[in-house]
């Protein structure tokens, strides 16, 4: 079965093997050396002033960022399940919360965010997804961060990059916290989250908030290449291995180029079949199609072509399907996926099979890669 869900993503065999070595104790020079190397790689990946690894799923990093960087009112952008989650985290922690809500195919805008800031002077942090995975939507986070910092530099910008870091190069210069998670673009099993932090964020964190998710204690320890509590040793070894593998494979820029080419080629191929791309501003992390036969298409892909793509949640259940673009994906696998979608449409008597998807995919992919 080809796993083409936008998280979890397949873990490459070399990484699974790296994680199969005997368990290391976390308070040893051997592990600390791996931790140090991994930190160095993460600085290259995130381009932030500080980085912290946490033994938690992505939601733990979201909560860590919110409780440590928001002390009054959180503005969250809700254009999907993950944006909605930021608001729930704020409320669960006794913070005030203002929400900007959109349909799951619609990005927010600089204008809307600045208006909300003006109307609510107590907002001291903004939380937003770079790529909102619920609908495969890209928010203009860089522009928003820039505009907010120009107006109210003390407002913290929390950017959830769990399906963006490792997918495309992000300009983090106006962001205070940038989040990544192991089981999406980093091709690892779930359980490790990463936060990149700005110096302004570190200043605001001060003594930190919370206990397990207190970022001040983690920053202090991690600067010494250790962790406040037991490190996720095996996942850290896996992260070290995958970041080295990306380097060995030509580096991050090559990965970003391939990912963008594959995402554009997949979307183009499916549109050539008459299918419709759901988000008005698609993220590169996944290709999301809304279709009345979304459920049937997914079933045929799984049953007849051994391809597992994701569906939708909540009101989009049975209405969309999402094809992963994150990670080191073989180009021929993506070509197989779009071809399988074309075959599924033929089985549903939607259109006769003529190889269009595969042809368009290859044309667009190689044209992009030759640029
Ligand atoms: C997956 C995901 C998360 C975190 O989810 P976990 O299940 O806690 O790892 C957060 N934000 C986005 C955009 C995601 O795709």
GROMACS .gro file of C-alpha atoms and ligand atoms in nm:
model
  386
    1UNK     CA    1   0.000   0.000   0.000
    2UNK     CA    2   0.136   0.344  -0.091
    3UNK     CA    3   0.079   0.576   0.205
    4UNK     CA    4  -0.014   0.912   0.053
    5UNK     CA    5  -0.185   1.074   0.353
    6UNK     CA    6  -0.064   1.421   0.460
    7UNK     CA    7   0.051   1.283   0.793
    8UNK     CA    8   0.153   1.035   0.897
    9UNK     CA    9   0.389   1.011   0.601
   10UNK     CA   10   0.604   0.704   0.520
   11UNK     CA   11   0.927   0.666   0.717
   12UNK     CA   12   1.216   0.583   0.478
   13UNK     CA   13   1.376   0.244   0.541
   14UNK     CA   14   1.720   0.391   0.620
   15UNK     CA   15   1.560   0.598   0.897
   16UNK     CA   16   1.369   0.300   1.038
   17UNK     CA   17   1.698   0.112   1.052
   18UNK     CA   18   1.877   0.404   1.222
   19UNK     CA   19   1.606   0.392   1.489
   20UNK     CA   20   1.645   0.016   1.535
   21UNK     CA   21   1.979   0.050   1.715
   22UNK     CA   22   1.983  -0.039   2.087
   23UNK     CA   23   1.832   0.229   2.313
   24UNK     CA   24   2.073   0.495   2.436
   25UNK     CA   25   2.040   0.645   2.783
   26UNK     CA   26   1.952   1.013   2.743
   27UNK     CA   27   2.203   1.138   3.002
   28UNK     CA   28   2.515   1.015   2.824
   29UNK     CA   29   2.786   1.184   2.616
   30UNK     CA   30   2.686   0.962   2.317
   31UNK     CA   31   2.329   1.088   2.316
   32UNK     CA   32   2.430   1.447   2.391
   33UNK     CA   33   2.655   1.442   2.084
   34UNK     CA   34   2.361   1.330   1.869
   35UNK     CA   35   2.141   1.594   2.031
   36UNK     CA   36   2.397   1.865   1.955
   37UNK     CA   37   2.428   1.758   1.591
   38UNK     CA   38   2.051   1.747   1.554
   39UNK     CA   39   2.016   2.096   1.702
   40UNK     CA   40   2.267   2.228   1.448
   41UNK     CA   41   2.067   2.072   1.165
   42UNK     CA   42   1.746   2.220   1.306
   43UNK     CA   43   1.892   2.571   1.305
   44UNK     CA   44   1.951   2.523   0.930
   45UNK     CA   45   1.599   2.392   0.880
   46UNK     CA   46   1.418   2.661   1.079
   47UNK     CA   47   1.647   2.968   1.052
   48UNK     CA   48   1.530   3.088   1.394
   49UNK     CA   49   1.735   3.228   1.687
   50UNK     CA   50   1.668   2.925   1.908
   51UNK     CA   51   1.529   2.573   1.867
   52UNK     CA   52   1.370   2.337   2.116
   53UNK     CA   53   1.265   1.973   2.075
   54UNK     CA   54   0.976   1.838   2.281
   55UNK     CA   55   0.865   1.479   2.338
   56UNK     CA   56   0.503   1.539   2.236
   57UNK     CA   57   0.290   1.535   1.924
   58UNK     CA   58   0.245   1.859   1.730
   59UNK     CA   59  -0.041   1.973   1.952
   60UNK     CA   60   0.200   1.982   2.247
   61UNK     CA   61   0.414   2.233   2.058
   62UNK     CA   62   0.101   2.438   1.983
   63UNK     CA   63   0.012   2.444   2.353
   64UNK     CA   64   0.372   2.521   2.457
   65UNK     CA   65   0.380   2.819   2.219
   66UNK     CA   66   0.041   2.951   2.330
   67UNK     CA   67   0.095   2.928   2.707
   68UNK     CA   68   0.448   3.066   2.697
   69UNK     CA   69   0.394   3.345   2.443
   70UNK     CA   70   0.039   3.460   2.509
   71UNK     CA   71  -0.027   3.619   2.847
   72UNK     CA   72  -0.358   3.789   2.776
   73UNK     CA   73  -0.558   3.741   2.454
   74UNK     CA   74  -0.484   3.505   2.165
   75UNK     CA   75  -0.603   3.587   1.815
   76UNK     CA   76  -0.638   3.260   1.626
   77UNK     CA   77  -0.719   3.211   1.260
   78UNK     CA   78  -0.967   2.928   1.217
   79UNK     CA   79  -0.991   2.803   0.859
   80UNK     CA   80  -0.981   2.440   0.962
   81UNK     CA   81  -0.940   2.194   1.246
   82UNK     CA   82  -0.587   2.299   1.341
   83UNK     CA   83  -0.663   2.670   1.346
   84UNK     CA   84  -0.968   2.597   1.559
   85UNK     CA   85  -0.744   2.399   1.797
   86UNK     CA   86  -0.538   2.710   1.883
   87UNK     CA   87  -0.855   2.878   2.015
   88UNK     CA   88  -0.943   2.571   2.221
   89UNK     CA   89  -0.592   2.563   2.368
   90UNK     CA   90  -0.617   2.929   2.469
   91UNK     CA   91  -0.952   2.876   2.642
   92UNK     CA   92  -0.840   2.555   2.814
   93UNK     CA   93  -0.553   2.754   2.964
   94UNK     CA   94  -0.770   3.041   3.088
   95UNK     CA   95  -0.657   3.287   2.821
   96UNK     CA   96  -0.889   3.522   2.638
   97UNK     CA   97  -0.948   3.443   2.275
   98UNK     CA   98  -1.054   3.626   1.960
   99UNK     CA   99  -1.114   3.411   1.653
  100UNK     CA  100  -1.117   3.492   1.283
  101UNK     CA  101  -1.323   3.219   1.119
  102UNK     CA  102  -1.327   3.121   0.751
  103UNK     CA  103  -1.452   2.844   0.528
  104UNK     CA  104  -1.179   2.577   0.501
  105UNK     CA  105  -1.085   2.678   0.144
  106UNK     CA  106  -1.039   3.047   0.225
  107UNK     CA  107  -0.718   3.207   0.354
  108UNK     CA  108  -0.716   3.496   0.595
  109UNK     CA  109  -0.577   3.836   0.495
  110UNK     CA  110  -0.356   4.113   0.630
  111UNK     CA  111  -0.661   4.341   0.637
  112UNK     CA  112  -0.869   4.106   0.853
  113UNK     CA  113  -0.586   4.045   1.099
  114UNK     CA  114  -0.502   4.415   1.137
  115UNK     CA  115  -0.870   4.497   1.187
  116UNK     CA  116  -0.899   4.236   1.463
  117UNK     CA  117  -0.586   4.378   1.629
  118UNK     CA  118  -0.725   4.729   1.616
  119UNK     CA  119  -1.057   4.622   1.765
  120UNK     CA  120  -0.894   4.416   2.041
  121UNK     CA  121  -0.599   4.599   2.194
  122UNK     CA  122  -0.549   4.320   2.451
  123UNK     CA  123  -0.436   4.072   2.182
  124UNK     CA  124  -0.074   3.991   2.261
  125UNK     CA  125  -0.023   3.687   2.036
  126UNK     CA  126  -0.150   3.561   1.701
  127UNK     CA  127  -0.162   3.192   1.618
  128UNK     CA  128  -0.199   3.076   1.261
  129UNK     CA  129  -0.118   2.778   1.041
  130UNK     CA  130   0.125   2.837   0.755
  131UNK     CA  131  -0.037   2.538   0.586
  132UNK     CA  132  -0.380   2.446   0.731
  133UNK     CA  133  -0.397   2.071   0.677
  134UNK     CA  134  -0.775   2.039   0.710
  135UNK     CA  135  -0.828   2.175   0.358
  136UNK     CA  136  -0.472   2.198   0.222
  137UNK     CA  137  -0.484   2.576   0.252
  138UNK     CA  138  -0.190   2.820   0.251
  139UNK     CA  139  -0.232   3.133   0.465
  140UNK     CA  140  -0.022   3.443   0.377
  141UNK     CA  141   0.160   3.421   0.711
  142UNK     CA  142   0.480   3.598   0.604
  143UNK     CA  143   0.285   3.908   0.491
  144UNK     CA  144   0.068   3.904   0.802
  145UNK     CA  145   0.368   3.871   1.032
  146UNK     CA  146   0.541   4.160   0.857
  147UNK     CA  147   0.236   4.387   0.875
  148UNK     CA  148   0.171   4.306   1.241
  149UNK     CA  149   0.532   4.366   1.343
  150UNK     CA  150   0.531   4.703   1.163
  151UNK     CA  151   0.228   4.810   1.367
  152UNK     CA  152   0.258   4.627   1.700
  153UNK     CA  153   0.603   4.468   1.731
  154UNK     CA  154   0.526   4.335   2.081
  155UNK     CA  155   0.253   4.103   1.946
  156UNK     CA  156   0.392   3.748   1.925
  157UNK     CA  157   0.346   3.560   1.598
  158UNK     CA  158   0.299   3.186   1.646
  159UNK     CA  159   0.323   3.010   1.309
  160UNK     CA  160   0.222   2.645   1.295
  161UNK     CA  161   0.453   2.509   1.027
  162UNK     CA  162   0.380   2.143   1.096
  163UNK     CA  163   0.288   2.091   0.731
  164UNK     CA  164   0.512   2.371   0.598
  165UNK     CA  165   0.857   2.331   0.755
  166UNK     CA  166   1.043   2.085   0.532
  167UNK     CA  167   0.800   2.158   0.247
  168UNK     CA  168   0.906   2.505   0.138
  169UNK     CA  169   1.148   2.774   0.248
  170UNK     CA  170   0.970   2.997   0.496
  171UNK     CA  171   1.080   3.353   0.566
  172UNK     CA  172   1.066   3.344   0.945
  173UNK     CA  173   1.208   3.694   0.997
  174UNK     CA  174   0.886   3.830   1.154
  175UNK     CA  175   0.778   3.514   1.333
  176UNK     CA  176   0.834   3.442   1.702
  177UNK     CA  177   0.753   3.073   1.719
  178UNK     CA  178   0.763   2.833   1.426
  179UNK     CA  179   0.636   2.480   1.491
  180UNK     CA  180   0.726   2.153   1.324
  181UNK     CA  181   0.621   1.796   1.399
  182UNK     CA  182   0.785   1.462   1.335
  183UNK     CA  183   0.513   1.269   1.150
  184UNK     CA  184   0.443   1.514   0.867
  185UNK     CA  185   0.713   1.671   0.649
  186UNK     CA  186   0.992   1.523   0.861
  187UNK     CA  187   0.895   1.163   0.769
  188UNK     CA  188   0.928   1.021   1.121
  189UNK     CA  189   0.691   0.835   1.350
  190UNK     CA  190   0.474   1.064   1.566
  191UNK     CA  191   0.593   1.187   1.906
  192UNK     CA  192   0.849   1.463   1.854
  193UNK     CA  193   0.770   1.832   1.810
  194UNK     CA  194   1.006   2.119   1.735
  195UNK     CA  195   0.978   2.488   1.810
  196UNK     CA  196   1.192   2.756   1.651
  197UNK     CA  197   1.192   3.075   1.861
  198UNK     CA  198   1.293   3.438   1.806
  199UNK     CA  199   1.498   3.637   2.057
  200UNK     CA  200   1.187   3.847   2.124
  201UNK     CA  201   0.999   3.528   2.208
  202UNK     CA  202   1.272   3.418   2.448
  203UNK     CA  203   1.250   3.755   2.619
  204UNK     CA  204   0.875   3.728   2.658
  205UNK     CA  205   0.899   3.369   2.782
  206UNK     CA  206   1.105   3.489   3.079
  207UNK     CA  207   1.069   3.226   3.351
  208UNK     CA  208   0.824   3.036   3.131
  209UNK     CA  209   0.472   2.907   3.193
  210UNK     CA  210   0.341   2.560   3.263
  211UNK     CA  211   0.544   2.269   3.391
  212UNK     CA  212   0.615   2.003   3.127
  213UNK     CA  213   0.572   2.255   2.846
  214UNK     CA  214   0.771   2.531   3.018
  215UNK     CA  215   0.992   2.664   2.740
  216UNK     CA  216   1.231   2.848   2.973
  217UNK     CA  217   1.343   2.522   3.137
  218UNK     CA  218   1.380   2.354   2.799
  219UNK     CA  219   1.579   2.640   2.644
  220UNK     CA  220   1.818   2.637   2.939
  221UNK     CA  221   1.875   2.261   2.917
  222UNK     CA  222   1.878   2.229   2.541
  223UNK     CA  223   2.148   2.493   2.508
  224UNK     CA  224   2.355   2.240   2.704
  225UNK     CA  225   2.252   1.961   2.462
  226UNK     CA  226   2.022   1.789   2.705
  227UNK     CA  227   1.651   1.807   2.794
  228UNK     CA  228   1.458   1.898   3.108
  229UNK     CA  229   1.281   1.558   3.111
  230UNK     CA  230   1.355   1.230   2.932
  231UNK     CA  231   1.433   1.305   2.569
  232UNK     CA  232   1.257   1.118   2.287
  233UNK     CA  233   1.591   0.949   2.219
  234UNK     CA  234   1.489   0.718   1.934
  235UNK     CA  235   1.298   0.992   1.752
  236UNK     CA  236   1.590   1.232   1.798
  237UNK     CA  237   1.817   0.972   1.638
  238UNK     CA  238   1.564   0.941   1.356
  239UNK     CA  239   1.546   1.319   1.314
  240UNK     CA  240   1.925   1.340   1.301
  241UNK     CA  241   1.926   1.065   1.036
  242UNK     CA  242   1.655   1.220   0.819
  243UNK     CA  243   1.813   1.566   0.824
  244UNK     CA  244   2.146   1.412   0.722
  245UNK     CA  245   1.972   1.212   0.451
  246UNK     CA  246   1.814   1.529   0.312
  247UNK     CA  247   2.162   1.689   0.310
  248UNK     CA  248   2.311   1.384   0.135
  249UNK     CA  249   2.028   1.388  -0.119
  250UNK     CA  250   2.115   1.739  -0.236
  251UNK     CA  251   1.997   1.952   0.054
  252UNK     CA  252   1.686   2.139   0.155
  253UNK     CA  253   1.666   2.356  -0.155
  254UNK     CA  254   1.650   2.050  -0.377
  255UNK     CA  255   1.381   1.898  -0.155
  256UNK     CA  256   1.180   2.222  -0.172
  257UNK     CA  257   1.215   2.236  -0.550
  258UNK     CA  258   1.104   1.875  -0.594
  259UNK     CA  259   0.813   1.919  -0.355
  260UNK     CA  260   0.689   2.230  -0.534
  261UNK     CA  261   0.724   2.065  -0.875
  262UNK     CA  262   0.538   1.754  -0.758
  263UNK     CA  263   0.259   1.954  -0.594
  264UNK     CA  264   0.207   2.172  -0.902
  265UNK     CA  265   0.224   1.872  -1.137
  266UNK     CA  266  -0.023   1.671  -0.928
  267UNK     CA  267  -0.272   1.957  -0.918
  268UNK     CA  268  -0.230   2.024  -1.290
  269UNK     CA  269  -0.276   1.655  -1.375
  270UNK     CA  270  -0.594   1.625  -1.169
  271UNK     CA  271  -0.735   1.950  -1.307
  272UNK     CA  272  -0.669   1.815  -1.657
  273UNK     CA  273  -0.908   1.530  -1.564
  274UNK     CA  274  -1.175   1.789  -1.486
  275UNK     CA  275  -1.126   1.767  -1.109
  276UNK     CA  276  -1.139   2.074  -0.888
  277UNK     CA  277  -0.871   2.195  -0.647
  278UNK     CA  278  -1.048   2.281  -0.318
  279UNK     CA  279  -0.847   2.563  -0.155
  280UNK     CA  280  -0.844   2.904  -0.324
  281UNK     CA  281  -0.480   2.929  -0.216
  282UNK     CA  282  -0.335   2.577  -0.216
  283UNK     CA  283  -0.049   2.478   0.012
  284UNK     CA  284   0.240   2.279  -0.135
  285UNK     CA  285   0.212   2.018   0.142
  286UNK     CA  286  -0.084   1.838  -0.010
  287UNK     CA  287  -0.318   1.839  -0.307
  288UNK     CA  288  -0.682   1.870  -0.201
  289UNK     CA  289  -0.965   1.791  -0.439
  290UNK     CA  290  -1.332   1.849  -0.361
  291UNK     CA  291  -1.559   1.608  -0.544
  292UNK     CA  292  -1.903   1.454  -0.504
  293UNK     CA  293  -1.742   1.110  -0.550
  294UNK     CA  294  -1.454   1.176  -0.309
  295UNK     CA  295  -1.550   0.880  -0.092
  296UNK     CA  296  -1.581   0.638  -0.389
  297UNK     CA  297  -1.256   0.761  -0.541
  298UNK     CA  298  -1.072   0.697  -0.213
  299UNK     CA  299  -1.220   0.347  -0.183
  300UNK     CA  300  -1.124   0.253  -0.539
  301UNK     CA  301  -0.773   0.392  -0.489
  302UNK     CA  302  -0.731   0.177  -0.181
  303UNK     CA  303  -0.899  -0.142  -0.300
  304UNK     CA  304  -0.786  -0.158  -0.661
  305UNK     CA  305  -0.462   0.042  -0.675
  306UNK     CA  306  -0.310   0.008  -0.327
  307UNK     CA  307  -0.304   0.384  -0.272
  308UNK     CA  308  -0.408   0.537   0.060
  309UNK     CA  309  -0.504   0.906   0.040
  310UNK     CA  310  -0.676   1.103   0.316
  311UNK     CA  311  -1.039   1.215   0.321
  312UNK     CA  312  -1.191   1.517   0.492
  313UNK     CA  313  -1.306   1.576   0.847
  314UNK     CA  314  -1.621   1.726   0.997
  315UNK     CA  315  -1.837   1.897   0.730
  316UNK     CA  316  -1.588   1.793   0.460
  317UNK     CA  317  -1.616   1.420   0.539
  318UNK     CA  318  -1.676   1.237   0.210
  319UNK     CA  319  -1.645   1.565   0.019
  320UNK     CA  320  -1.270   1.600  -0.035
  321UNK     CA  321  -0.961   1.386  -0.071
  322UNK     CA  322  -0.606   1.492   0.013
  323UNK     CA  323  -0.287   1.362  -0.151
  324UNK     CA  324   0.035   1.407   0.042
  325UNK     CA  325   0.330   1.599  -0.108
  326UNK     CA  326   0.551   1.607   0.203
  327UNK     CA  327   0.881   1.427   0.230
  328UNK     CA  328   1.122   1.244   0.002
  329UNK     CA  329   0.860   1.104  -0.236
  330UNK     CA  330   0.953   0.909  -0.547
  331UNK     CA  331   0.832   1.091  -0.857
  332UNK     CA  332   0.709   0.764  -1.013
  333UNK     CA  333   0.491   0.703  -0.707
  334UNK     CA  334   0.318   1.038  -0.757
  335UNK     CA  335   0.272   0.958  -1.125
  336UNK     CA  336   0.114   0.627  -1.019
  337UNK     CA  337  -0.123   0.810  -0.783
  338UNK     CA  338  -0.258   1.055  -1.043
  339UNK     CA  339  -0.287   0.769  -1.292
  340UNK     CA  340  -0.482   0.567  -1.033
  341UNK     CA  341  -0.719   0.862  -0.984
  342UNK     CA  342  -0.777   0.867  -1.360
  343UNK     CA  343  -0.848   0.492  -1.357
  344UNK     CA  344  -1.090   0.542  -1.066
  345UNK     CA  345  -1.280   0.808  -1.263
  346UNK     CA  346  -1.309   0.561  -1.552
  347UNK     CA  347  -1.451   0.297  -1.314
  348UNK     CA  348  -1.706   0.553  -1.197
  349UNK     CA  349  -1.798   0.618  -1.564
  350UNK     CA  350  -1.694   0.979  -1.526
  351UNK     CA  351  -1.453   0.983  -1.820
  352UNK     CA  352  -1.282   0.730  -2.048
  353UNK     CA  353  -0.924   0.648  -1.953
  354UNK     CA  354  -0.670   0.794  -2.197
  355UNK     CA  355  -0.356   0.847  -1.987
  356UNK     CA  356  -0.404   1.224  -1.954
  357UNK     CA  357  -0.311   1.246  -1.585
  358UNK     CA  358   0.020   1.068  -1.624
  359UNK     CA  359   0.108   1.271  -1.935
  360UNK     CA  360   0.027   1.608  -1.779
  361UNK     CA  361   0.198   1.515  -1.453
  362UNK     CA  362   0.524   1.432  -1.631
  363UNK     CA  363   0.510   1.738  -1.856
  364UNK     CA  364   0.458   1.976  -1.565
  365UNK     CA  365   0.698   1.804  -1.327
  366UNK     CA  366   0.993   1.795  -1.564
  367UNK     CA  367   0.928   2.148  -1.692
  368UNK     CA  368   0.945   2.273  -1.333
  369UNK     CA  369   1.258   2.074  -1.252
  370UNK     CA  370   1.439   2.204  -1.560
  371UNK     CA  371   1.382   2.566  -1.455
  372LIG     C1  372  -0.092   1.737   1.228
  372LIG     C2  373  -0.096   1.880   1.257
  372LIG     C3  374  -0.084   1.931   1.387
  372LIG     C4  375  -0.057   1.853   1.511
  372LIG     O1  376  -0.121   1.739   1.527
  372LIG     P1  377  -0.073   1.620   1.621
  372LIG     O2  378  -0.171   1.518   1.587
  372LIG     O3  379  -0.082   1.667   1.761
  372LIG     O4  380   0.069   1.586   1.584
  372LIG     C5  381  -0.088   2.068   1.403
  372LIG     N1  382  -0.102   2.150   1.299
  372LIG     C6  383  -0.111   2.106   1.173
  372LIG     C7  384  -0.122   2.206   1.062
  372LIG     C8  385  -0.108   1.970   1.148
  372LIG     O5  386  -0.117   1.927   1.021
   0.00000   0.00000   0.00000
